[in-house]
């Protein structure tokens, strides 16, 4: 598909990855972007500075579980593509309250697929040929790796948390809507994202904010779990590439080739904070505290992104060292963004202990 003169629905566009996608599309393409977001606790329109004045941008507060509401938007905007980033995404929350994950991630994706299909069937043959439905998913659908190996596009699904099971389920629905109804779908599965505008429940922003406050830094279990870190702007570029040039019916893994233990991540944040925002009370590593492990905690994720690199020419531009430094500096400089979240009542407390 071509971005010029096209209209793209981005669901979850007020979320972390969705907002990065919208910023990327508005800055680098001529696409018209419609941000469809329910505005849950993790959504934040402050992550989209300058969009109100942008004639290529529209916002619609809309839940993807509401078929009639979605239908109204499909009729109003006649989109050429849908990028589905609307999701409940926090593993710890899914342990305490899986219901919302089943609703948004499974029922919401189903409802969006149905309305996209209805819209697609109403299009001219030329427009049908061009239409794309890109579903953004996670490497957590593949479960946990041992010491060796990588997730590829043909790794069997083995989700371990309510969150990852709900995303796995949504991936299967998207695949089925292509195989059964010919809806032109694509799926991406990404590793752990990080960068600016990340809601502070996730490891990296949580540690930065706690570190700045001089509070304990809670490391789950032994801290030796491994995640493969992907700078969010590299991810946004990958998604635009898959939308424009990906082969319909295919899935693409997106990962930064940046495996790090949680201990390494937290130590790096401590050292960067000590450098950028020194504390009178000394080195932040002393704040690191081992706490009870996450139930069902996946040990290691690692993505093989060679298909995306080989077939679409994508390359991550940030490595972990460059990305984490940018991220720490952003949180130090842009305190108004995350302090507003704390002021709205986000308590940054431990959840997901299954108690
Ligand atoms: O792999 C992609 C996934 O990455 C996405 O699909 C998820 O939506 C996203 O939340 C993320 O899942 P994780 O569970 O890996 O991310 P989280 O930031 O919650 O935790 C990262 C690691 O850090 C994990 O091993 C748990 C650990 N952790 C997390 C927090 C919040 C801690 O040790 N302490 C903490 O306070």
Short mmCIF file of C-alpha atoms and ligand atoms in Angstrom, two decimals:
data_model
loop_
_atom_site.label_atom_id
_atom_site.label_comp_id
_atom_site.label_asym_id
_atom_site.label_seq_id
_atom_site.Cartn_x
_atom_site.Cartn_y
_atom_site.Cartn_z
CA UNK A 1 0.00 0.00 0.00
CA UNK A 2 1.05 3.63 -0.49
CA UNK A 3 0.92 6.17 2.33
CA UNK A 4 0.25 9.16 0.08
CA UNK A 5 -3.42 10.17 0.17
CA UNK A 6 -4.28 7.13 2.30
CA UNK A 7 -6.15 7.02 5.58
CA UNK A 8 -4.82 4.79 8.34
CA UNK A 9 -6.68 3.76 11.49
CA UNK A 10 -4.31 3.35 14.42
CA UNK A 11 -6.11 1.70 17.31
CA UNK A 12 -4.49 2.28 20.68
CA UNK A 13 -2.85 5.40 19.31
CA UNK A 14 -2.71 7.04 22.74
CA UNK A 15 -0.67 4.13 24.09
CA UNK A 16 3.10 3.72 24.17
CA UNK A 17 3.75 1.96 20.85
CA UNK A 18 0.64 3.37 19.14
CA UNK A 19 1.68 6.95 19.85
CA UNK A 20 5.19 6.26 18.50
CA UNK A 21 3.59 4.90 15.32
CA UNK A 22 1.42 8.02 14.94
CA UNK A 23 4.34 10.37 15.54
CA UNK A 24 6.33 8.45 12.93
CA UNK A 25 3.53 8.44 10.33
CA UNK A 26 2.78 12.13 10.75
CA UNK A 27 6.43 13.14 10.60
CA UNK A 28 7.54 10.89 7.76
CA UNK A 29 4.59 10.15 5.48
CA UNK A 30 1.64 11.98 3.93
CA UNK A 31 -0.89 9.56 5.42
CA UNK A 32 -3.97 10.80 7.21
CA UNK A 33 -4.07 9.15 10.63
CA UNK A 34 -7.16 8.44 12.70
CA UNK A 35 -6.29 7.61 16.30
CA UNK A 36 -8.95 5.28 17.74
CA UNK A 37 -8.44 4.92 21.47
CA UNK A 38 -10.67 4.12 24.44
CA UNK A 39 -8.42 6.19 26.74
CA UNK A 40 -7.86 3.61 29.46
CA UNK A 41 -5.53 4.21 32.41
CA UNK A 42 -2.39 3.75 30.26
CA UNK A 43 -3.48 6.03 27.42
CA UNK A 44 -2.11 9.54 27.21
CA UNK A 45 -2.87 12.16 24.59
CA UNK A 46 0.12 14.14 25.92
CA UNK A 47 2.22 11.56 24.09
CA UNK A 48 1.09 13.16 20.82
CA UNK A 49 2.36 16.75 21.05
CA UNK A 50 1.37 19.05 18.20
CA UNK A 51 -1.22 16.73 16.72
CA UNK A 52 -4.19 18.99 17.43
CA UNK A 53 -2.97 21.45 14.80
CA UNK A 54 -2.13 18.72 12.28
CA UNK A 55 -4.71 18.48 9.47
CA UNK A 56 -3.62 14.88 8.79
CA UNK A 57 -4.67 13.78 12.29
CA UNK A 58 -8.03 12.98 13.88
CA UNK A 59 -8.86 11.50 17.27
CA UNK A 60 -11.87 9.33 18.08
CA UNK A 61 -12.49 8.04 21.59
CA UNK A 62 -13.73 4.55 20.85
CA UNK A 63 -13.48 1.06 22.38
CA UNK A 64 -12.65 -1.68 19.86
CA UNK A 65 -15.18 -3.99 21.53
CA UNK A 66 -18.04 -1.75 20.32
CA UNK A 67 -18.92 -2.92 16.80
CA UNK A 68 -21.49 -0.24 16.03
CA UNK A 69 -19.13 2.52 17.14
CA UNK A 70 -16.40 1.09 14.94
CA UNK A 71 -18.79 0.77 11.99
CA UNK A 72 -19.61 4.46 12.26
CA UNK A 73 -15.88 5.25 12.04
CA UNK A 74 -15.28 2.96 9.06
CA UNK A 75 -18.17 4.67 7.26
CA UNK A 76 -17.00 8.15 8.23
CA UNK A 77 -13.31 7.82 7.30
CA UNK A 78 -13.22 4.99 4.71
CA UNK A 79 -9.72 3.85 5.79
CA UNK A 80 -7.16 2.20 3.51
CA UNK A 81 -5.49 0.39 6.39
CA UNK A 82 -5.93 -0.57 10.04
CA UNK A 83 -3.01 -0.93 12.45
CA UNK A 84 -4.27 -2.67 15.57
CA UNK A 85 -2.26 -1.58 18.59
CA UNK A 86 -5.15 -1.40 21.06
CA UNK A 87 -4.39 -3.87 23.83
CA UNK A 88 -4.12 -4.43 27.53
CA UNK A 89 -0.38 -5.07 27.75
CA UNK A 90 0.88 -5.45 31.32
CA UNK A 91 1.61 -9.05 32.36
CA UNK A 92 1.37 -8.32 36.12
CA UNK A 93 -2.08 -6.76 35.73
CA UNK A 94 -3.26 -9.75 33.69
CA UNK A 95 -2.45 -12.01 36.65
CA UNK A 96 -4.76 -10.06 38.98
CA UNK A 97 -7.48 -9.25 36.44
CA UNK A 98 -7.46 -11.34 33.26
CA UNK A 99 -11.03 -10.38 32.28
CA UNK A 100 -10.10 -7.04 30.71
CA UNK A 101 -7.38 -8.77 28.68
CA UNK A 102 -9.88 -11.28 27.31
CA UNK A 103 -12.26 -8.44 26.44
CA UNK A 104 -9.92 -5.96 24.77
CA UNK A 105 -7.34 -8.29 23.27
CA UNK A 106 -9.61 -11.11 22.09
CA UNK A 107 -13.17 -9.76 21.83
CA UNK A 108 -11.85 -6.37 20.69
CA UNK A 109 -9.69 -7.87 17.94
CA UNK A 110 -12.60 -10.06 16.83
CA UNK A 111 -14.93 -7.05 16.69
CA UNK A 112 -12.39 -4.97 14.79
CA UNK A 113 -11.82 -7.80 12.31
CA UNK A 114 -15.54 -8.12 11.69
CA UNK A 115 -15.98 -4.40 11.03
CA UNK A 116 -12.81 -4.26 8.90
CA UNK A 117 -14.12 -7.19 6.86
CA UNK A 118 -17.48 -5.52 6.39
CA UNK A 119 -15.73 -2.33 5.25
CA UNK A 120 -13.29 -4.23 2.98
CA UNK A 121 -16.14 -6.03 1.24
CA UNK A 122 -17.76 -2.67 0.46
CA UNK A 123 -14.65 -1.40 -1.39
CA UNK A 124 -13.95 -1.33 -5.12
CA UNK A 125 -11.68 -4.17 -6.40
CA UNK A 126 -8.73 -1.73 -6.67
CA UNK A 127 -9.22 -0.46 -3.11
CA UNK A 128 -9.66 -4.02 -1.83
CA UNK A 129 -6.37 -4.98 -3.38
CA UNK A 130 -4.61 -2.11 -1.57
CA UNK A 131 -6.32 -2.51 1.85
CA UNK A 132 -4.25 -3.85 4.78
CA UNK A 133 -5.04 -4.97 8.34
CA UNK A 134 -1.82 -5.04 10.38
CA UNK A 135 -2.10 -6.68 13.79
CA UNK A 136 0.67 -5.81 16.24
CA UNK A 137 1.52 -8.57 18.67
CA UNK A 138 4.23 -9.80 20.99
CA UNK A 139 6.99 -12.40 21.23
CA UNK A 140 5.40 -13.54 24.51
CA UNK A 141 3.01 -15.71 22.47
CA UNK A 142 5.97 -18.08 21.93
CA UNK A 143 6.48 -18.68 25.66
CA UNK A 144 9.92 -18.89 27.26
CA UNK A 145 13.32 -19.84 25.81
CA UNK A 146 16.12 -21.77 27.49
CA UNK A 147 19.72 -20.59 27.36
CA UNK A 148 19.94 -20.99 23.56
CA UNK A 149 17.87 -20.31 20.46
CA UNK A 150 15.62 -17.57 19.16
CA UNK A 151 11.94 -17.11 18.37
CA UNK A 152 11.33 -17.27 14.61
CA UNK A 153 8.12 -16.82 12.65
CA UNK A 154 7.55 -20.59 12.76
CA UNK A 155 8.12 -21.10 16.48
CA UNK A 156 5.10 -22.85 18.02
CA UNK A 157 2.83 -20.74 20.21
CA UNK A 158 3.11 -21.54 23.95
CA UNK A 159 1.85 -18.51 25.93
CA UNK A 160 2.29 -18.63 29.71
CA UNK A 161 0.43 -15.61 31.13
CA UNK A 162 -3.19 -14.50 30.76
CA UNK A 163 -1.81 -11.52 28.80
CA UNK A 164 0.21 -13.59 26.34
CA UNK A 165 -2.59 -16.15 25.97
CA UNK A 166 -4.97 -13.33 25.03
CA UNK A 167 -2.51 -11.97 22.46
CA UNK A 168 -1.92 -15.47 21.07
CA UNK A 169 -5.66 -15.86 20.70
CA UNK A 170 -5.94 -12.55 18.84
CA UNK A 171 -3.13 -13.58 16.46
CA UNK A 172 -5.03 -16.77 15.63
CA UNK A 173 -8.18 -14.79 14.91
CA UNK A 174 -6.30 -12.48 12.54
CA UNK A 175 -4.77 -15.43 10.73
CA UNK A 176 -8.18 -17.11 10.42
CA UNK A 177 -9.82 -13.97 8.99
CA UNK A 178 -7.21 -14.03 6.24
CA UNK A 179 -7.43 -17.76 5.53
CA UNK A 180 -11.24 -17.92 5.68
CA UNK A 181 -12.44 -14.54 4.42
CA UNK A 182 -9.36 -13.33 2.44
CA UNK A 183 -9.07 -10.18 4.55
CA UNK A 184 -5.55 -8.86 3.70
CA UNK A 185 -3.95 -9.23 7.12
CA UNK A 186 -0.37 -9.16 8.38
CA UNK A 187 0.96 -9.86 11.88
CA UNK A 188 4.08 -8.62 13.66
CA UNK A 189 5.48 -10.06 16.89
CA UNK A 190 7.86 -7.77 18.74
CA UNK A 191 10.22 -8.04 21.67
CA UNK A 192 10.26 -5.68 24.69
CA UNK A 193 9.88 -2.06 23.64
CA UNK A 194 11.32 0.88 25.56
CA UNK A 195 11.80 4.60 25.01
CA UNK A 196 10.00 7.93 25.59
CA UNK A 197 6.32 8.07 26.67
CA UNK A 198 6.35 4.58 28.27
CA UNK A 199 3.73 4.18 31.01
CA UNK A 200 5.66 3.78 34.30
CA UNK A 201 4.30 0.34 35.22
CA UNK A 202 6.88 -1.30 32.92
CA UNK A 203 10.40 -2.23 34.07
CA UNK A 204 12.46 0.57 32.50
CA UNK A 205 10.31 3.66 33.25
CA UNK A 206 9.41 2.20 36.67
CA UNK A 207 13.10 1.95 37.61
CA UNK A 208 13.92 5.41 36.29
CA UNK A 209 11.12 7.06 38.23
CA UNK A 210 11.84 5.13 41.43
CA UNK A 211 15.55 5.81 41.02
CA UNK A 212 14.95 9.55 40.68
CA UNK A 213 12.80 9.45 43.83
CA UNK A 214 15.48 7.52 45.74
CA UNK A 215 13.03 4.65 46.39
CA UNK A 216 13.75 0.87 46.35
CA UNK A 217 14.15 -0.67 42.88
CA UNK A 218 12.23 -3.98 42.97
CA UNK A 219 13.96 -6.73 40.97
CA UNK A 220 11.71 -9.79 40.57
CA UNK A 221 13.23 -13.18 41.49
CA UNK A 222 16.97 -13.47 40.87
CA UNK A 223 17.00 -10.73 38.21
CA UNK A 224 18.52 -13.11 35.66
CA UNK A 225 15.48 -13.19 33.36
CA UNK A 226 16.44 -11.99 29.90
CA UNK A 227 14.50 -9.64 27.63
CA UNK A 228 15.46 -8.52 24.11
CA UNK A 229 15.16 -4.72 24.04
CA UNK A 230 13.77 -2.81 21.05
CA UNK A 231 13.78 0.99 20.93
CA UNK A 232 10.18 2.02 20.27
CA UNK A 233 11.03 4.33 17.35
CA UNK A 234 12.82 1.45 15.59
CA UNK A 235 9.65 -0.58 16.12
CA UNK A 236 7.44 2.18 14.66
CA UNK A 237 9.62 2.27 11.54
CA UNK A 238 9.39 -1.51 11.21
CA UNK A 239 5.60 -1.37 11.39
CA UNK A 240 5.37 1.28 8.68
CA UNK A 241 7.63 -0.86 6.51
CA UNK A 242 5.54 -3.99 7.04
CA UNK A 243 2.37 -2.05 6.28
CA UNK A 244 3.83 -0.66 3.04
CA UNK A 245 5.77 -3.68 1.77
CA UNK A 246 4.89 -6.77 3.82
CA UNK A 247 3.41 -9.78 2.08
CA UNK A 248 -0.26 -10.32 2.92
CA UNK A 249 -0.84 -13.35 5.14
CA UNK A 250 2.73 -13.28 6.51
CA UNK A 251 4.01 -12.66 10.00
CA UNK A 252 7.21 -10.75 10.81
CA UNK A 253 9.25 -10.81 14.02
CA UNK A 254 10.62 -7.45 15.20
CA UNK A 255 13.47 -7.42 17.70
CA UNK A 256 16.49 -5.36 18.57
CA UNK A 257 19.10 -8.15 19.00
CA UNK A 258 19.72 -6.65 22.40
CA UNK A 259 19.36 -9.38 25.01
CA UNK A 260 20.04 -8.18 28.53
CA UNK A 261 19.33 -9.60 32.00
CA UNK A 262 17.02 -7.51 34.14
CA UNK A 263 19.94 -6.99 36.51
CA UNK A 264 21.99 -5.48 33.69
CA UNK A 265 19.08 -3.22 32.69
CA UNK A 266 18.54 -1.93 36.23
CA UNK A 267 22.27 -1.44 36.88
CA UNK A 268 22.59 0.52 33.62
CA UNK A 269 19.70 2.77 34.64
CA UNK A 270 21.27 3.34 38.08
CA UNK A 271 24.62 4.29 36.57
CA UNK A 272 23.07 6.61 33.97
CA UNK A 273 20.93 8.32 36.60
CA UNK A 274 24.00 8.80 38.81
CA UNK A 275 25.66 10.51 35.85
CA UNK A 276 22.73 12.60 34.55
CA UNK A 277 20.98 13.40 37.85
CA UNK A 278 23.42 12.68 40.74
CA UNK A 279 21.82 11.98 44.11
CA UNK A 280 23.06 13.43 47.41
CA UNK A 281 22.44 10.03 49.01
CA UNK A 282 24.94 8.17 46.81
CA UNK A 283 24.98 5.52 44.08
CA UNK A 284 21.57 4.20 43.02
CA UNK A 285 22.69 0.56 42.77
CA UNK A 286 22.21 0.45 46.56
CA UNK A 287 18.48 0.91 45.97
CA UNK A 288 18.21 -2.44 44.12
CA UNK A 289 16.06 -4.86 46.13
CA UNK A 290 15.22 -8.45 45.27
CA UNK A 291 11.50 -9.12 45.68
CA UNK A 292 9.11 -12.05 45.18
CA UNK A 293 9.12 -13.43 41.65
CA UNK A 294 6.29 -12.96 39.15
CA UNK A 295 4.11 -16.10 38.98
CA UNK A 296 4.82 -17.92 35.70
CA UNK A 297 7.75 -15.58 34.99
CA UNK A 298 9.15 -16.32 31.51
CA UNK A 299 12.92 -16.78 31.73
CA UNK A 300 14.19 -15.60 28.38
CA UNK A 301 12.91 -13.94 25.20
CA UNK A 302 15.07 -13.45 22.10
CA UNK A 303 13.84 -12.55 18.63
CA UNK A 304 15.30 -13.61 15.31
CA UNK A 305 14.39 -10.60 13.15
CA UNK A 306 16.29 -11.81 10.07
CA UNK A 307 13.14 -12.21 7.92
CA UNK A 308 12.25 -8.54 8.38
CA UNK A 309 15.87 -7.51 7.79
CA UNK A 310 16.32 -9.73 4.73
CA UNK A 311 12.97 -9.23 3.01
CA UNK A 312 12.11 -5.63 3.90
CA UNK A 313 15.55 -4.16 4.62
CA UNK A 314 14.77 -3.11 8.20
CA UNK A 315 17.59 -2.48 10.68
CA UNK A 316 17.34 -1.36 14.30
CA UNK A 317 19.18 1.94 14.56
CA UNK A 318 19.59 1.95 18.34
CA UNK A 319 21.50 -0.59 20.39
CA UNK A 320 20.68 -1.01 24.06
CA UNK A 321 23.40 1.38 25.24
CA UNK A 322 22.37 4.24 22.94
CA UNK A 323 18.64 3.64 23.48
CA UNK A 324 18.76 3.41 27.26
CA UNK A 325 20.81 6.60 27.50
CA UNK A 326 18.28 8.48 25.33
CA UNK A 327 15.46 7.06 27.43
CA UNK A 328 16.94 7.96 30.81
CA UNK A 329 17.71 11.48 29.61
CA UNK A 330 14.13 11.82 28.27
CA UNK A 331 12.60 10.88 31.64
CA UNK A 332 14.95 13.26 33.46
CA UNK A 333 14.10 16.12 31.06
CA UNK A 334 10.37 15.48 30.54
CA UNK A 335 9.23 15.10 34.11
CA UNK A 336 5.95 16.95 33.47
CA UNK A 337 4.83 13.99 31.33
CA UNK A 338 5.19 11.28 33.97
CA UNK A 339 4.53 13.45 37.03
CA UNK A 340 1.06 14.16 35.58
CA UNK A 341 0.44 10.39 35.55
CA UNK A 342 1.40 10.13 39.23
CA UNK A 343 -0.78 13.14 40.03
CA UNK A 344 -3.74 11.45 38.32
CA UNK A 345 -3.41 8.70 40.94
CA UNK A 346 -1.10 6.04 39.50
CA UNK A 347 0.48 4.59 42.65
CA UNK A 348 3.41 2.61 41.14
CA UNK A 349 2.70 -0.26 43.58
CA UNK A 350 3.53 -3.96 43.06
CA UNK A 351 0.71 -5.94 41.45
CA UNK A 352 0.40 -9.46 40.02
CA UNK A 353 1.37 -11.59 43.00
CA UNK A 354 -1.76 -13.73 42.68
CA UNK A 355 -2.78 -13.06 46.29
O1 LIG B 1 8.16 -9.14 25.06
C1 LIG B 1 7.19 -8.18 24.73
C2 LIG B 1 6.42 -7.83 25.97
O2 LIG B 1 7.25 -7.05 26.79
C3 LIG B 1 5.12 -7.11 25.67
O3 LIG B 1 4.27 -7.95 24.94
C4 LIG B 1 4.44 -6.67 26.96
O4 LIG B 1 3.27 -5.95 26.69
C5 LIG B 1 5.40 -5.83 27.75
O5 LIG B 1 4.82 -5.45 28.97
C6 LIG B 1 6.68 -6.59 28.00
O6 LIG B 1 6.45 -7.68 28.90
P1 LIG B 1 7.43 -7.99 30.13
O7 LIG B 1 6.68 -8.75 31.16
O8 LIG B 1 8.70 -8.56 29.65
O9 LIG B 1 7.71 -6.47 30.62
P2 LIG B 1 7.83 -5.80 32.07
O10 LIG B 1 8.33 -4.42 31.84
O11 LIG B 1 6.60 -5.97 32.86
O12 LIG B 1 8.97 -6.66 32.74
C7 LIG B 1 10.24 -6.81 32.14
C8 LIG B 1 11.06 -7.73 33.03
O13 LIG B 1 11.38 -7.04 34.24
C9 LIG B 1 10.34 -8.99 33.43
O14 LIG B 1 11.28 -10.06 33.51
C10 LIG B 1 9.82 -8.67 34.84
C11 LIG B 1 10.87 -7.73 35.37
N1 LIG B 1 10.42 -6.69 36.34
C12 LIG B 1 9.38 -5.89 35.97
C13 LIG B 1 8.95 -4.86 36.80
C14 LIG B 1 7.80 -3.98 36.41
C15 LIG B 1 11.09 -6.49 37.53
O15 LIG B 1 12.07 -7.23 37.85
N2 LIG B 1 10.68 -5.49 38.36
C16 LIG B 1 9.63 -4.66 38.06
O16 LIG B 1 9.29 -3.77 38.87
#
